[in-house]
């Protein structure tokens, strides 16, 4: 018995998916059971890098989503609409879904999974987070026995590439971004990547699986990498850190005794100790470090994007669905593969976060400045681990501090006080430390 695939989108990932399906030799035998039945594209006349028979191409994507002969819809068109509507339409018509669309799933997951559960179909999304790295299936299945404590990821390849080059070349953000765009590593509109929004969508999905609850995107504190300077990367290096855009989902340790469990959920550039496993993840690579009980720590590493890797994740999902369809007579919600949680996770406000900070100040170069800085921090319970005066810039002294763990709300109050000191010219940067 074969399964008919309706492929929506024949861009980079769609092409990679078709290539795998059309060349099953040496792969799992189930792939031979998968037939590319119809393919929805925007432009029928476009030259393709894969041998798809023109008769199965159409620009009518809804006709594929409603075609009674199609078993599984692969949504690879990206963006919010018409992707969301097509997924819902396909579910309404009893199709199983495989999607790489983190934007749709992180915003409309509840609507989509409720519709899927009501209809007894599966919605699979391994390709939506970290491209070819298997992390969704491990969270659902292999790690399911664990109490997850934290998920910390480098899950945006574009920003990791930019930060890696800034570090290696001592270059500024704008110059590296410009070059990355010319080389095709960054989009013409880089907003979703460099402002952390892509990583926010992905950590929402990972957190939802790790902590078995729904996540509201607006609850996730999100900062991108535009404010990271070559100077900060150089100071971080001297202090034995590298700067990475981390997406973090963590049980808030302050609330372990509380009946409502709060999560920390945040995306921001972070000083990562050079000895930390995530510090060595460079270039476009992604990695996700998951800590839980009893497993301890596991790290998933690999290519977070690209035709082949993302297509590998897509086809693995198609295989999982095909395997179930081959063995089940009645479509019942599979307890490991379907989404059953309905409550929203409680997210701790960012001011309640307890973390270390790095801050760089430009100050007057005269006696007593460091003393005044120390007093302002001390007044708000901020304990400093190190204070380094690093140099003079246009007659201003540059002072870098790293704090001990401190409540973010206290740190912000201290910064306000520091800002008002007459010896302070400006607060050049503030970053959190892992
Ligand atoms: N734009 C993403 C990144 C790849 O740079 O990682 C697709 O998720």
Short mmCIF file of C-alpha atoms in Angstrom, two decimals, residues 70-397:
data_model
loop_
_atom_site.label_atom_id
_atom_site.label_comp_id
_atom_site.label_asym_id
_atom_site.label_seq_id
_atom_site.Cartn_x
_atom_site.Cartn_y
_atom_site.Cartn_z
CA UNK A 70 -3.99 12.78 -1.05
CA UNK A 71 -3.00 11.20 2.32
CA UNK A 72 -0.31 13.57 3.60
CA UNK A 73 0.15 17.29 2.93
CA UNK A 74 3.68 18.70 3.16
CA UNK A 75 3.43 22.45 3.77
CA UNK A 76 6.68 24.13 2.69
CA UNK A 77 5.48 27.50 1.44
CA UNK A 78 6.39 29.36 4.65
CA UNK A 79 4.87 32.62 5.92
CA UNK A 80 1.59 32.93 7.79
CA UNK A 81 -1.00 33.03 5.02
CA UNK A 82 -2.07 31.15 3.00
CA UNK A 83 0.00 28.51 4.87
CA UNK A 84 -2.24 28.53 7.97
CA UNK A 85 -5.48 28.33 5.96
CA UNK A 86 -4.14 25.58 3.74
CA UNK A 87 -3.06 23.51 6.75
CA UNK A 88 -6.50 23.94 8.35
CA UNK A 89 -8.25 23.13 5.08
CA UNK A 90 -6.16 19.98 4.64
CA UNK A 91 -6.92 18.89 8.23
CA UNK A 92 -10.62 19.50 7.63
CA UNK A 93 -10.28 17.16 4.67
CA UNK A 94 -8.67 14.44 6.79
CA UNK A 95 -5.06 14.90 5.65
CA UNK A 96 -2.04 14.40 7.88
CA UNK A 97 0.32 17.37 7.88
CA UNK A 98 4.08 17.74 7.79
CA UNK A 99 5.30 21.32 8.02
CA UNK A 100 8.53 23.28 8.38
CA UNK A 101 6.59 26.41 9.29
CA UNK A 102 7.71 27.63 12.73
CA UNK A 103 5.93 30.97 12.27
CA UNK A 104 2.54 29.31 11.79
CA UNK A 105 3.01 26.65 14.47
CA UNK A 106 4.26 29.08 17.12
CA UNK A 107 1.32 31.43 16.50
CA UNK A 108 -1.54 29.12 15.52
CA UNK A 109 -0.47 25.83 17.15
CA UNK A 110 -3.50 25.62 19.47
CA UNK A 111 -5.97 26.12 16.61
CA UNK A 112 -4.14 23.68 14.34
CA UNK A 113 -3.63 20.92 16.94
CA UNK A 114 -7.23 21.17 18.17
CA UNK A 115 -8.46 20.78 14.60
CA UNK A 116 -6.04 17.88 14.02
CA UNK A 117 -7.05 16.05 17.21
CA UNK A 118 -10.73 16.47 16.39
CA UNK A 119 -10.12 14.98 12.96
CA UNK A 120 -7.73 12.21 14.12
CA UNK A 121 -4.80 13.38 11.97
CA UNK A 122 -1.17 14.16 12.79
CA UNK A 123 0.71 17.44 12.47
CA UNK A 124 4.46 16.87 12.41
CA UNK A 125 7.08 19.63 12.55
CA UNK A 126 10.59 18.28 12.95
CA UNK A 127 11.81 20.62 10.19
CA UNK A 128 10.38 23.73 11.89
CA UNK A 129 13.19 23.92 14.47
CA UNK A 130 16.91 23.56 13.82
CA UNK A 131 16.61 22.20 10.26
CA UNK A 132 18.16 18.76 10.01
CA UNK A 133 18.80 18.28 13.73
CA UNK A 134 16.41 15.76 15.27
CA UNK A 135 15.12 17.58 18.35
CA UNK A 136 11.31 17.57 18.13
CA UNK A 137 11.05 13.78 18.00
CA UNK A 138 13.59 13.33 20.86
CA UNK A 139 11.65 15.79 23.01
CA UNK A 140 8.39 13.97 22.29
CA UNK A 141 9.71 10.44 22.61
CA UNK A 142 13.26 9.60 23.69
CA UNK A 143 13.42 12.31 26.37
CA UNK A 144 9.75 12.03 27.35
CA UNK A 145 10.55 10.17 30.57
CA UNK A 146 12.65 13.05 31.85
CA UNK A 147 11.63 16.07 33.88
CA UNK A 148 13.11 18.75 31.66
CA UNK A 149 14.90 21.53 33.51
CA UNK A 150 16.15 23.61 30.62
CA UNK A 151 16.43 23.89 26.87
CA UNK A 152 19.16 26.25 25.71
CA UNK A 153 19.76 26.63 22.01
CA UNK A 154 21.70 28.33 19.31
CA UNK A 155 18.84 27.97 16.90
CA UNK A 156 19.41 30.70 14.34
CA UNK A 157 22.17 30.01 11.88
CA UNK A 158 22.28 33.50 10.36
CA UNK A 159 23.04 35.24 13.64
CA UNK A 160 25.50 32.54 14.65
CA UNK A 161 27.31 33.06 11.35
CA UNK A 162 27.41 36.85 11.87
CA UNK A 163 28.61 36.60 15.49
CA UNK A 164 31.25 34.01 14.56
CA UNK A 165 32.65 36.25 11.83
CA UNK A 166 32.56 39.30 14.10
CA UNK A 167 34.57 37.31 16.61
CA UNK A 168 37.08 35.90 14.12
CA UNK A 169 37.60 39.13 12.17
CA UNK A 170 37.08 41.77 14.87
CA UNK A 171 34.50 43.22 12.48
CA UNK A 172 31.40 45.31 13.21
CA UNK A 173 27.86 43.97 12.94
CA UNK A 174 26.82 46.16 10.00
CA UNK A 175 29.84 45.20 7.87
CA UNK A 176 29.43 41.47 8.47
CA UNK A 177 25.68 41.63 7.86
CA UNK A 178 26.27 43.43 4.58
CA UNK A 179 28.77 40.79 3.47
CA UNK A 180 26.56 37.93 4.69
CA UNK A 181 23.72 39.33 2.55
CA UNK A 182 25.99 39.52 -0.50
CA UNK A 183 27.08 35.90 0.08
CA UNK A 184 23.48 34.72 0.54
CA UNK A 185 23.93 33.75 4.21
CA UNK A 186 21.53 36.47 5.35
CA UNK A 187 18.17 37.48 3.87
CA UNK A 188 17.72 40.82 2.09
CA UNK A 189 15.34 41.66 4.96
CA UNK A 190 17.29 40.24 7.90
CA UNK A 191 14.81 41.36 10.58
CA UNK A 192 13.42 37.96 11.57
CA UNK A 193 16.91 36.57 12.08
CA UNK A 194 18.93 39.46 13.53
CA UNK A 195 16.16 40.72 15.82
CA UNK A 196 15.73 37.29 17.38
CA UNK A 197 12.18 36.69 16.10
CA UNK A 198 13.01 33.46 14.26
CA UNK A 199 14.71 32.09 17.39
CA UNK A 200 11.70 33.20 19.46
CA UNK A 201 9.31 31.17 17.27
CA UNK A 202 11.57 28.14 17.58
CA UNK A 203 12.09 28.29 21.35
CA UNK A 204 8.31 28.68 21.78
CA UNK A 205 7.89 25.34 19.99
CA UNK A 206 10.70 23.62 21.92
CA UNK A 207 9.45 24.94 25.27
CA UNK A 208 5.93 23.85 24.52
CA UNK A 209 7.16 20.29 23.98
CA UNK A 210 9.68 20.29 26.82
CA UNK A 211 7.28 21.70 29.40
CA UNK A 212 4.01 20.31 27.98
CA UNK A 213 2.07 23.54 27.77
CA UNK A 214 1.13 26.23 25.31
CA UNK A 215 3.31 29.31 25.00
CA UNK A 216 2.25 32.83 24.07
CA UNK A 217 4.93 34.37 21.87
CA UNK A 218 4.45 37.79 23.46
CA UNK A 219 5.50 36.32 26.83
CA UNK A 220 9.00 35.61 25.48
CA UNK A 221 11.54 38.35 26.16
CA UNK A 222 13.36 38.90 22.88
CA UNK A 223 16.48 40.88 21.97
CA UNK A 224 18.46 40.49 18.76
CA UNK A 225 22.13 41.02 17.97
CA UNK A 226 22.11 44.50 16.38
CA UNK A 227 23.49 46.08 19.56
CA UNK A 228 26.44 43.68 19.85
CA UNK A 229 29.63 45.53 18.96
CA UNK A 230 33.12 44.42 17.99
CA UNK A 231 34.30 46.04 21.25
CA UNK A 232 31.98 43.84 23.35
CA UNK A 233 33.13 40.72 21.54
CA UNK A 234 36.76 41.69 22.18
CA UNK A 235 36.12 42.38 25.91
CA UNK A 236 34.17 39.14 26.21
CA UNK A 237 37.14 37.32 24.70
CA UNK A 238 39.51 38.87 27.26
CA UNK A 239 37.18 37.74 30.04
CA UNK A 240 37.05 34.18 28.57
CA UNK A 241 33.59 34.41 27.03
CA UNK A 242 32.14 34.29 23.53
CA UNK A 243 28.92 36.08 22.61
CA UNK A 244 26.10 33.90 21.24
CA UNK A 245 22.42 34.52 20.53
CA UNK A 246 20.84 32.06 22.95
CA UNK A 247 17.22 30.97 23.15
CA UNK A 248 16.52 29.81 26.68
CA UNK A 249 13.57 27.97 28.21
CA UNK A 250 14.05 27.05 31.83
CA UNK A 251 12.13 26.25 34.96
CA UNK A 252 12.43 29.29 37.18
CA UNK A 253 14.42 27.89 40.14
CA UNK A 254 12.87 30.43 42.52
CA UNK A 255 9.51 28.80 42.01
CA UNK A 256 10.29 25.13 42.58
CA UNK A 257 7.98 25.08 45.60
CA UNK A 258 5.21 27.00 43.91
CA UNK A 259 2.08 25.17 42.76
CA UNK A 260 2.05 27.06 39.46
CA UNK A 261 5.37 26.40 37.79
CA UNK A 262 6.87 29.42 36.11
CA UNK A 263 9.22 29.28 33.17
CA UNK A 264 11.92 31.66 32.07
CA UNK A 265 11.64 32.17 28.32
CA UNK A 266 14.05 34.49 26.59
CA UNK A 267 16.10 35.14 23.48
CA UNK A 268 19.08 37.47 23.76
CA UNK A 269 22.77 37.80 23.01
CA UNK A 270 24.63 36.20 25.89
CA UNK A 271 28.20 35.96 27.14
CA UNK A 272 28.88 32.22 27.18
CA UNK A 273 31.94 30.90 29.09
CA UNK A 274 34.44 29.47 26.60
CA UNK A 275 34.32 26.16 28.47
CA UNK A 276 30.55 25.79 27.94
CA UNK A 277 29.46 23.22 25.31
CA UNK A 278 27.56 25.89 23.33
CA UNK A 279 30.60 28.19 23.10
CA UNK A 280 32.19 26.14 20.33
CA UNK A 281 29.12 26.08 18.05
CA UNK A 282 30.19 28.34 15.21
CA UNK A 283 29.19 29.56 11.76
CA UNK A 284 25.71 28.56 10.56
CA UNK A 285 25.53 25.53 12.83
CA UNK A 286 22.82 25.09 15.46
CA UNK A 287 22.90 23.24 18.76
CA UNK A 288 20.39 22.58 21.50
CA UNK A 289 21.46 21.63 25.01
CA UNK A 290 18.73 19.93 27.01
CA UNK A 291 19.02 19.26 30.74
CA UNK A 292 16.66 16.99 32.58
CA UNK A 293 16.25 14.46 35.32
CA UNK A 294 17.46 11.74 35.28
CA UNK A 295 19.34 12.10 31.98
CA UNK A 296 21.58 15.03 32.92
CA UNK A 297 22.61 16.95 29.81
CA UNK A 298 22.34 16.04 26.13
CA UNK A 299 23.34 18.23 23.23
CA UNK A 300 22.01 18.06 19.70
CA UNK A 301 24.28 19.59 17.08
CA UNK A 302 24.13 19.96 13.32
CA UNK A 303 23.00 21.94 10.31
CA UNK A 304 20.07 24.20 11.24
CA UNK A 305 18.98 24.99 7.71
CA UNK A 306 19.61 24.17 4.07
CA UNK A 307 18.01 22.02 1.39
CA UNK A 308 19.26 18.56 2.33
CA UNK A 309 19.23 18.83 6.14
CA UNK A 310 15.76 20.36 6.34
CA UNK A 311 14.40 17.90 3.78
CA UNK A 312 15.83 15.07 5.89
CA UNK A 313 13.68 16.28 8.79
CA UNK A 314 10.62 16.64 6.56
CA UNK A 315 10.89 13.13 5.15
CA UNK A 316 11.51 11.62 8.61
CA UNK A 317 8.12 13.03 9.61
CA UNK A 318 6.45 11.66 6.50
CA UNK A 319 7.94 8.26 7.34
CA UNK A 320 6.62 8.40 10.91
CA UNK A 321 3.11 9.09 9.64
CA UNK A 322 3.37 6.42 6.95
CA UNK A 323 4.53 3.88 9.56
CA UNK A 324 1.47 4.61 11.72
CA UNK A 325 -0.89 4.49 8.77
CA UNK A 326 0.55 1.12 7.77
CA UNK A 327 -0.05 -0.41 11.19
CA UNK A 328 -3.23 1.29 12.43
CA UNK A 329 -6.66 0.45 11.18
CA UNK A 330 -8.37 3.36 12.97
CA UNK A 331 -6.68 6.77 13.18
CA UNK A 332 -6.39 7.34 16.92
CA UNK A 333 -4.31 10.09 18.52
CA UNK A 334 -0.88 8.52 18.99
CA UNK A 335 0.06 9.23 22.63
CA UNK A 336 3.61 10.22 21.74
CA UNK A 337 3.11 11.99 18.44
CA UNK A 338 -0.06 14.03 18.88
CA UNK A 339 -0.39 17.20 20.92
CA UNK A 340 -2.62 16.89 23.96
CA UNK A 341 -1.73 19.77 26.30
CA UNK A 342 -4.15 22.65 26.51
CA UNK A 343 -3.06 24.97 29.31
CA UNK A 344 -0.76 27.93 28.83
CA UNK A 345 2.60 27.93 30.65
CA UNK A 346 3.16 30.68 33.22
CA UNK A 347 6.13 32.77 32.17
CA UNK A 348 8.13 34.72 34.77
CA UNK A 349 8.53 38.44 33.96
CA UNK A 350 12.06 39.27 32.81
CA UNK A 351 12.65 41.60 35.77
CA UNK A 352 12.40 38.52 38.03
CA UNK A 353 15.21 36.76 36.17
CA UNK A 354 18.27 36.09 38.28
CA UNK A 355 21.39 36.14 36.15
CA UNK A 356 24.85 37.66 35.78
CA UNK A 357 25.35 40.80 33.70
CA UNK A 358 28.15 42.33 31.68
CA UNK A 359 28.07 46.12 31.24
CA UNK A 360 30.41 48.59 29.55
CA UNK A 361 30.50 52.24 30.57
CA UNK A 362 32.19 55.30 29.14
CA UNK A 363 33.14 57.57 32.03
CA UNK A 364 35.21 60.58 32.91
CA UNK A 365 38.82 59.63 33.55
CA UNK A 366 39.35 60.88 37.08
CA UNK A 367 39.74 59.50 40.60
CA UNK A 368 36.72 58.04 42.37
CA UNK A 369 34.76 56.90 39.28
CA UNK A 370 35.01 53.20 40.05
CA UNK A 371 34.09 53.91 43.67
CA UNK A 372 30.94 55.77 42.59
CA UNK A 373 29.99 52.97 40.21
CA UNK A 374 30.50 50.37 42.95
CA UNK A 375 28.37 52.34 45.43
CA UNK A 376 25.50 52.77 42.96
CA UNK A 377 25.47 49.02 42.28
CA UNK A 378 25.84 48.15 45.96
CA UNK A 379 22.84 50.30 46.89
CA UNK A 380 20.64 48.03 44.75
CA UNK A 381 22.11 44.73 45.96
CA UNK A 382 24.22 44.23 42.84
CA UNK A 383 27.47 42.51 43.71
CA UNK A 384 30.31 42.97 41.22
CA UNK A 385 32.54 40.05 40.32
CA UNK A 386 35.00 42.01 38.25
CA UNK A 387 35.64 45.62 37.30
CA UNK A 388 38.18 46.36 34.57
CA UNK A 389 39.24 49.73 33.27
CA UNK A 390 40.25 48.83 29.77
CA UNK A 391 41.38 51.97 28.03
CA UNK A 392 40.69 55.53 27.00
CA UNK A 393 38.45 56.47 24.07
CA UNK A 394 38.31 60.13 23.07
CA UNK A 395 39.35 61.16 26.58
CA UNK A 396 36.71 58.92 28.19
CA UNK A 397 37.64 55.91 30.28
#
